[in-house]
PDB file of C-alpha atoms in Angstrom:
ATOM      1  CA  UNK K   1     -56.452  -4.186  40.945  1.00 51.00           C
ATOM      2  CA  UNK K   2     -53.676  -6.630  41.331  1.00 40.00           C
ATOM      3  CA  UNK K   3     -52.418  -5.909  38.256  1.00 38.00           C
ATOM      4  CA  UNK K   4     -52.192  -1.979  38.736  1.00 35.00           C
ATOM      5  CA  UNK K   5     -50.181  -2.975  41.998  1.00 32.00           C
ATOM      6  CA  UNK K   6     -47.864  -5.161  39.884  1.00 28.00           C
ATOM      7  CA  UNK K   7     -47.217  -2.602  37.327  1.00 33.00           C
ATOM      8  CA  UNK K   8     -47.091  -0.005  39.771  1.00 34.00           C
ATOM      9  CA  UNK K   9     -44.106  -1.799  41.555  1.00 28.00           C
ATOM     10  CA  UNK K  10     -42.475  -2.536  38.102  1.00 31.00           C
ATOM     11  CA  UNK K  11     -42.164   0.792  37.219  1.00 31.00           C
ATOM     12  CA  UNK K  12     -40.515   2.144  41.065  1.00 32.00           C
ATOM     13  CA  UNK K  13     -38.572  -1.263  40.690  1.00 31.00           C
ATOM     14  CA  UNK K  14     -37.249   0.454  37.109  1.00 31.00           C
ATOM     15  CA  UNK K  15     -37.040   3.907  38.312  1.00 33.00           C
ATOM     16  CA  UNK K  16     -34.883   2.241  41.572  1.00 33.00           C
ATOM     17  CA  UNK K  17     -32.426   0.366  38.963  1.00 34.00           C
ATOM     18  CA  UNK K  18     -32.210   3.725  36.776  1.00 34.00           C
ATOM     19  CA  UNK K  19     -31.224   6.011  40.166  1.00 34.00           C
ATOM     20  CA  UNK K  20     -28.914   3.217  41.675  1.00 37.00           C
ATOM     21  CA  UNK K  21     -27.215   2.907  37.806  1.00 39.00           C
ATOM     22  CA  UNK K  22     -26.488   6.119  37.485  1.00 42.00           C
ATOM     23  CA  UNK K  23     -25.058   6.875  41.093  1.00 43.00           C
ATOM     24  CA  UNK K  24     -22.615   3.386  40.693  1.00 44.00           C
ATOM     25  CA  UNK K  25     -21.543   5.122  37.202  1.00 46.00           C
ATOM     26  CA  UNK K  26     -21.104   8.623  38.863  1.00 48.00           C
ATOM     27  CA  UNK K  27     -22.663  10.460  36.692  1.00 47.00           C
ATOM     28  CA  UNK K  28     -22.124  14.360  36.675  1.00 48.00           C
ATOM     29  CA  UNK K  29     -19.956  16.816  38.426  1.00 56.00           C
ATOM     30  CA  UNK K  30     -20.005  17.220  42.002  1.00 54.00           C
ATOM     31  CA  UNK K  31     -21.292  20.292  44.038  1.00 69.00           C
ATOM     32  CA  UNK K  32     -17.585  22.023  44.810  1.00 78.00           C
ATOM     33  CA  UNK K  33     -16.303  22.013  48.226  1.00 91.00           C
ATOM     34  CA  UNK K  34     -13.111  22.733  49.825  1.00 95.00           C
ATOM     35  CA  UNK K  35     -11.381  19.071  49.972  1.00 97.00           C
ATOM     36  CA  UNK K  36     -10.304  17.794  53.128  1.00 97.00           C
ATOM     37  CA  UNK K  37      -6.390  18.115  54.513  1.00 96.00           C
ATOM     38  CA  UNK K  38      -4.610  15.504  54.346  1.00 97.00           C
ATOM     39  CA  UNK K  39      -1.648  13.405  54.869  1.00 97.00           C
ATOM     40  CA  UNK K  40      -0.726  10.022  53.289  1.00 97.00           C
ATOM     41  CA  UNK K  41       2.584   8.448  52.964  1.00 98.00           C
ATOM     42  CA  UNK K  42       3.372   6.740  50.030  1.00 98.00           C
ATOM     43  CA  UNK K  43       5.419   3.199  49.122  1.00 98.00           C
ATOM     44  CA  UNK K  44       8.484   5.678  49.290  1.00 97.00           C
ATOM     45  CA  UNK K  45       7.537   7.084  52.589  1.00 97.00           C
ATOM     46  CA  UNK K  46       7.124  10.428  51.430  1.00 98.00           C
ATOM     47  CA  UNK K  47       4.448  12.081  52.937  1.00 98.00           C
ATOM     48  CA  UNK K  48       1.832  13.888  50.330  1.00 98.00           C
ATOM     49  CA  UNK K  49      -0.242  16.669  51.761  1.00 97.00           C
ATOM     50  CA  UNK K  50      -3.139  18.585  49.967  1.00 96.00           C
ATOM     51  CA  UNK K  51      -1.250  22.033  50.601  1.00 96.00           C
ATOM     52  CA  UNK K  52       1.750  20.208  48.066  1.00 97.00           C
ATOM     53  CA  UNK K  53      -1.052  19.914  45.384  1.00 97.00           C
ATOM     54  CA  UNK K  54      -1.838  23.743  45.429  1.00 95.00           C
ATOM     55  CA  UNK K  55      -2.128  24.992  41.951  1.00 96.00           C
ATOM     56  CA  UNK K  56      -2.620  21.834  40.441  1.00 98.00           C
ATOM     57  CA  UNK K  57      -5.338  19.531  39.432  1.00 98.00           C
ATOM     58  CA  UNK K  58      -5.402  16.335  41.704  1.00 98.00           C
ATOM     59  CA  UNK K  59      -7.209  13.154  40.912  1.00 98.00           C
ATOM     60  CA  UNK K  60      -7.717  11.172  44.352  1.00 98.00           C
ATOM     61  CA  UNK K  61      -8.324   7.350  43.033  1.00 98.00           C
ATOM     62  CA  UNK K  62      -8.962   4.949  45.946  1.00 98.00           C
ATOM     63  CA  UNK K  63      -8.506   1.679  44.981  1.00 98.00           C
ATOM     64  CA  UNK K  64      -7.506  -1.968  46.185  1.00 98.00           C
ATOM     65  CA  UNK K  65      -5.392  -4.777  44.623  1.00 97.00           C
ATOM     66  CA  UNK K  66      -8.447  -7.456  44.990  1.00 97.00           C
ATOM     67  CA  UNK K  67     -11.026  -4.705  43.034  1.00 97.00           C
ATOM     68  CA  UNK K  68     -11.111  -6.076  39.255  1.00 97.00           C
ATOM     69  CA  UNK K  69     -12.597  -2.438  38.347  1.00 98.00           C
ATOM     70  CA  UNK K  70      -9.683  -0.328  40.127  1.00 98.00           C
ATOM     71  CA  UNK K  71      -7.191  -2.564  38.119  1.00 98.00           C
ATOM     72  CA  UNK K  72      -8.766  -2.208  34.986  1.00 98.00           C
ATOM     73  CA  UNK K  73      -8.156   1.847  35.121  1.00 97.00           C
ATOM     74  CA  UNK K  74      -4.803   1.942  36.848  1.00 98.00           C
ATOM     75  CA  UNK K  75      -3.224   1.814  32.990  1.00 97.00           C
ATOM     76  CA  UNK K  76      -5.768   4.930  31.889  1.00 98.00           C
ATOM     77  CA  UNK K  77      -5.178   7.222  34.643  1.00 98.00           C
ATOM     78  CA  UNK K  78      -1.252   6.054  34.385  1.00 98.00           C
ATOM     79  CA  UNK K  79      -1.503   6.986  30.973  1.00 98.00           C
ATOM     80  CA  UNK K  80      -3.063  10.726  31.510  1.00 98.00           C
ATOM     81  CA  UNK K  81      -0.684  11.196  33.955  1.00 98.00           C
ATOM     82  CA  UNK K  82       2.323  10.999  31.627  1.00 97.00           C
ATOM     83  CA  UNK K  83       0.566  13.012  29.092  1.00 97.00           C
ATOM     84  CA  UNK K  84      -0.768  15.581  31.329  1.00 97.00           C
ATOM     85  CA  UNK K  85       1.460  15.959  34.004  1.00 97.00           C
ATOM     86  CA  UNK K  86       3.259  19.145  32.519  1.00 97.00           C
ATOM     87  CA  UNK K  87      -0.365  20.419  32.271  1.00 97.00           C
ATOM     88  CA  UNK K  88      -0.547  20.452  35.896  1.00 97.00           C
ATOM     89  CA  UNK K  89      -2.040  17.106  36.371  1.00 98.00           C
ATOM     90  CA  UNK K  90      -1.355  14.801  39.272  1.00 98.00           C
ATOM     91  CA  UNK K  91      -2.826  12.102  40.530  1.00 98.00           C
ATOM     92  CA  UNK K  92      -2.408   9.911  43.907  1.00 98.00           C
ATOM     93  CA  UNK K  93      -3.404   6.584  44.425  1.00 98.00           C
ATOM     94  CA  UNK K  94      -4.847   5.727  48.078  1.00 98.00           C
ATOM     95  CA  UNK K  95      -5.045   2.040  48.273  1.00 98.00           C
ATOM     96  CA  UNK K  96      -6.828   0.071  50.588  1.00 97.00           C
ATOM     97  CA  UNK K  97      -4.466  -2.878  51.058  1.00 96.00           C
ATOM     98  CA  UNK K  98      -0.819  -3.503  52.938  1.00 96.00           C
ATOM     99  CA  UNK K  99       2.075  -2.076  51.631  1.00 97.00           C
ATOM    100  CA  UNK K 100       3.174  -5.188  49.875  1.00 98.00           C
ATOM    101  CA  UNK K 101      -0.027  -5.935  47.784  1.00 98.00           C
ATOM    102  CA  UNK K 102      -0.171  -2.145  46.707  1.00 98.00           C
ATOM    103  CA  UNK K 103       3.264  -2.652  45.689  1.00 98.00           C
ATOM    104  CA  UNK K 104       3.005  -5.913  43.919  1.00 98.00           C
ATOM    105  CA  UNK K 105      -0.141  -4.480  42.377  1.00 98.00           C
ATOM    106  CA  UNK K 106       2.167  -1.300  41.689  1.00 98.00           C
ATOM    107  CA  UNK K 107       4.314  -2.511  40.083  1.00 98.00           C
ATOM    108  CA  UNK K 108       3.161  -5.373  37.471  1.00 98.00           C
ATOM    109  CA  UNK K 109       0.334  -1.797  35.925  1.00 97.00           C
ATOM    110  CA  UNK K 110       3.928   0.395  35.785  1.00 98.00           C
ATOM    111  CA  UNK K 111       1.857   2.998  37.954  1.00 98.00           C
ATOM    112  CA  UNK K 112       4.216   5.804  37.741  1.00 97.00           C
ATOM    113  CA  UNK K 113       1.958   8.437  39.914  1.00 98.00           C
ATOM    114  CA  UNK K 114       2.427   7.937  43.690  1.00 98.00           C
ATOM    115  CA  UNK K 115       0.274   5.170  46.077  1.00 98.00           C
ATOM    116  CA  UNK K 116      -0.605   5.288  49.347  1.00 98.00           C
ATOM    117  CA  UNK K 117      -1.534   2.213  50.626  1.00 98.00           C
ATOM    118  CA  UNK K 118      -3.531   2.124  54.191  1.00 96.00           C
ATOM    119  CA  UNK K 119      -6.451   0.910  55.937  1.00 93.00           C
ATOM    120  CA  UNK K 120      -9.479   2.292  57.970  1.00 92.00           C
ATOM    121  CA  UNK K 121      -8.063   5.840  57.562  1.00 94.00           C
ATOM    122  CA  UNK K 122      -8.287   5.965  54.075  1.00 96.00           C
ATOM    123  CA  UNK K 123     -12.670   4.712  54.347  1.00 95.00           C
ATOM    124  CA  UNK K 124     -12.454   8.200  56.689  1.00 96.00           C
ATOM    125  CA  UNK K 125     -11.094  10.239  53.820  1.00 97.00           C
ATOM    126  CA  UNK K 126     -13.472   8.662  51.300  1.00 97.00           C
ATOM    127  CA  UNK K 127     -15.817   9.533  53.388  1.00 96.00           C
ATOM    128  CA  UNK K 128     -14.803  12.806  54.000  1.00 96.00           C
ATOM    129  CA  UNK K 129     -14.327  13.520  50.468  1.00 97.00           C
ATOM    130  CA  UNK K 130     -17.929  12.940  49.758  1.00 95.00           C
ATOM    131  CA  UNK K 131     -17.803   9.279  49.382  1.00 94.00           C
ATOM    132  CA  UNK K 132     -21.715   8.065  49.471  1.00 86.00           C
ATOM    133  CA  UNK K 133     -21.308   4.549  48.690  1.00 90.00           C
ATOM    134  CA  UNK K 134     -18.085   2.917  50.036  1.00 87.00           C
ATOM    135  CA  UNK K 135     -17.686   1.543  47.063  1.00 91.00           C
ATOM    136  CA  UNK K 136     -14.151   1.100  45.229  1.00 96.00           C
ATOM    137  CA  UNK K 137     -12.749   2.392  42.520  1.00 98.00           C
ATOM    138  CA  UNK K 138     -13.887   6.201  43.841  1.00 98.00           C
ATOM    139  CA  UNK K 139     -12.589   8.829  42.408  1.00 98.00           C
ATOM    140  CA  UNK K 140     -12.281  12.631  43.137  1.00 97.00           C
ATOM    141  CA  UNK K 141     -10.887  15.544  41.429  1.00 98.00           C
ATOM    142  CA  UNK K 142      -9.698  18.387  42.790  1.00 98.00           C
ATOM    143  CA  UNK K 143      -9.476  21.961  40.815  1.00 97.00           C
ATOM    144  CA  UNK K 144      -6.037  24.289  41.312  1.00 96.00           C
ATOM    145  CA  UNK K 145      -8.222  25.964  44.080  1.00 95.00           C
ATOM    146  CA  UNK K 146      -8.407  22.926  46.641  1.00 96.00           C
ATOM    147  CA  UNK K 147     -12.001  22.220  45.817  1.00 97.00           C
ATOM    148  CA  UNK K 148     -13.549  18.978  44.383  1.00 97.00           C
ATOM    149  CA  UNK K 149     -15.166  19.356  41.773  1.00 97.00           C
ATOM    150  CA  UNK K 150     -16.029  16.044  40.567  1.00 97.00           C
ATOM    151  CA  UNK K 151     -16.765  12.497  41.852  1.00 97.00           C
ATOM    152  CA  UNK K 152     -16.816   8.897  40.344  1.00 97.00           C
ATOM    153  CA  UNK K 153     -18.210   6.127  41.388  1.00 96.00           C
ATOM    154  CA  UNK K 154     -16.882   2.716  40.181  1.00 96.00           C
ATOM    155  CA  UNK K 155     -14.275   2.581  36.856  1.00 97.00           C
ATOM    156  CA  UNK K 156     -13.296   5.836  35.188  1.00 97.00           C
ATOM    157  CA  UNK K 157     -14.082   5.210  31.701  1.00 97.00           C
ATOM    158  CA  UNK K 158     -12.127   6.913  28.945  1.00 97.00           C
ATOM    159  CA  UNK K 159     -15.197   9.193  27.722  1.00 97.00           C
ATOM    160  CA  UNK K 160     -15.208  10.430  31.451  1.00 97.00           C
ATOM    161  CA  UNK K 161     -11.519  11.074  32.359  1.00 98.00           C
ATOM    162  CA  UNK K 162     -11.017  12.957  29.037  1.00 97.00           C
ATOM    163  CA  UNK K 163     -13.987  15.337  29.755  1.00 97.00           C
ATOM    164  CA  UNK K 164     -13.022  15.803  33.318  1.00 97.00           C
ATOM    165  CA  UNK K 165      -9.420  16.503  32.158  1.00 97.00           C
ATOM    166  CA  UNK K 166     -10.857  19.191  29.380  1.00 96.00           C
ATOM    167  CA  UNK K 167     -12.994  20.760  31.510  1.00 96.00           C
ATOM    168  CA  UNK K 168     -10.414  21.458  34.507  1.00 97.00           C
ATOM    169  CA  UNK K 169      -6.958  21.632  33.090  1.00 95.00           C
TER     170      UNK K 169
END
């Protein structure tokens, strides 16, 4: 008996680590919905609004200077931004830090794509935008209509970010 009860648990303990994997890797698109207005000012000052993203596809990357994860990405998504850009691509860069360490962090990774750095408001967009874990790097993307259609949890791996970019530009 005790050792049905121990394999028992070993298998929901494996079926737990499987589920909790593959929501921290963000795996598959998201169920579309209309994305949330909003306005963020970037190290510039400018204000971005989702109405100036109409007709475009947006990727929404929150990040944070102190998130090893966010950091490692910042050069990929900088890097389909200059490629795809005059495909319609643009991406903006909520981070959750002061305006000097998003700068700093800015920048030394050349991010040429505009950041928004900010504080508890940005956890309400997360959350608004369908954000499940509070965990950071998250990542949505947002179709030409104003609807997200996908979500990532945790880095954007090449493999990903290409078949995203495929599939909605």
């Amino acid at each position: 008996m005790k050792t049905v009860l121990l394999a028992g648990l070993a298998v929901l303990a494996l079926i737990l680590g499987f589920v909790s994997a593959e929501l921290l890797r963000g795996a598959g698109p998201a169920r579309a919905q209309a994305a949330p207005d909003f306005v963020l000012n970037d190290l510039n000052g400018t204000s971005h609004r989702k109405a100036d993203y109409a007709g475009r596809v947006l990727m929404v990357n929150f990040w944070a200077s102190w998130c090893a994860p966010c950091l490692k990405e910042m050069p990929r998504l900088n890097a389909a931004y200059a490629a795809r850009r005059d495909q319609g691509l643009a991406i903006l860069g909520p981070a959750i830090d002061d305006s000097a360490d998003a700068a700093a962090t800015a920048a030394r990774l050349k991010v040429s794509y505009p950041v928004a750095p900010g504080g508890a408001e940005l956890f309400e967009l997360m959350d608004a935008m369908g954000d499940t874990l509070g965990a950071l790097p998250f990542t949505v993307l947002i179709d030409r209509d104003g609807q997200i259609v996908e979500r990532h949890w945790g880095e954007l791996d090449q493999a990903t970010l290409d078949h995203w970019l495929q599939r909605h530009l």
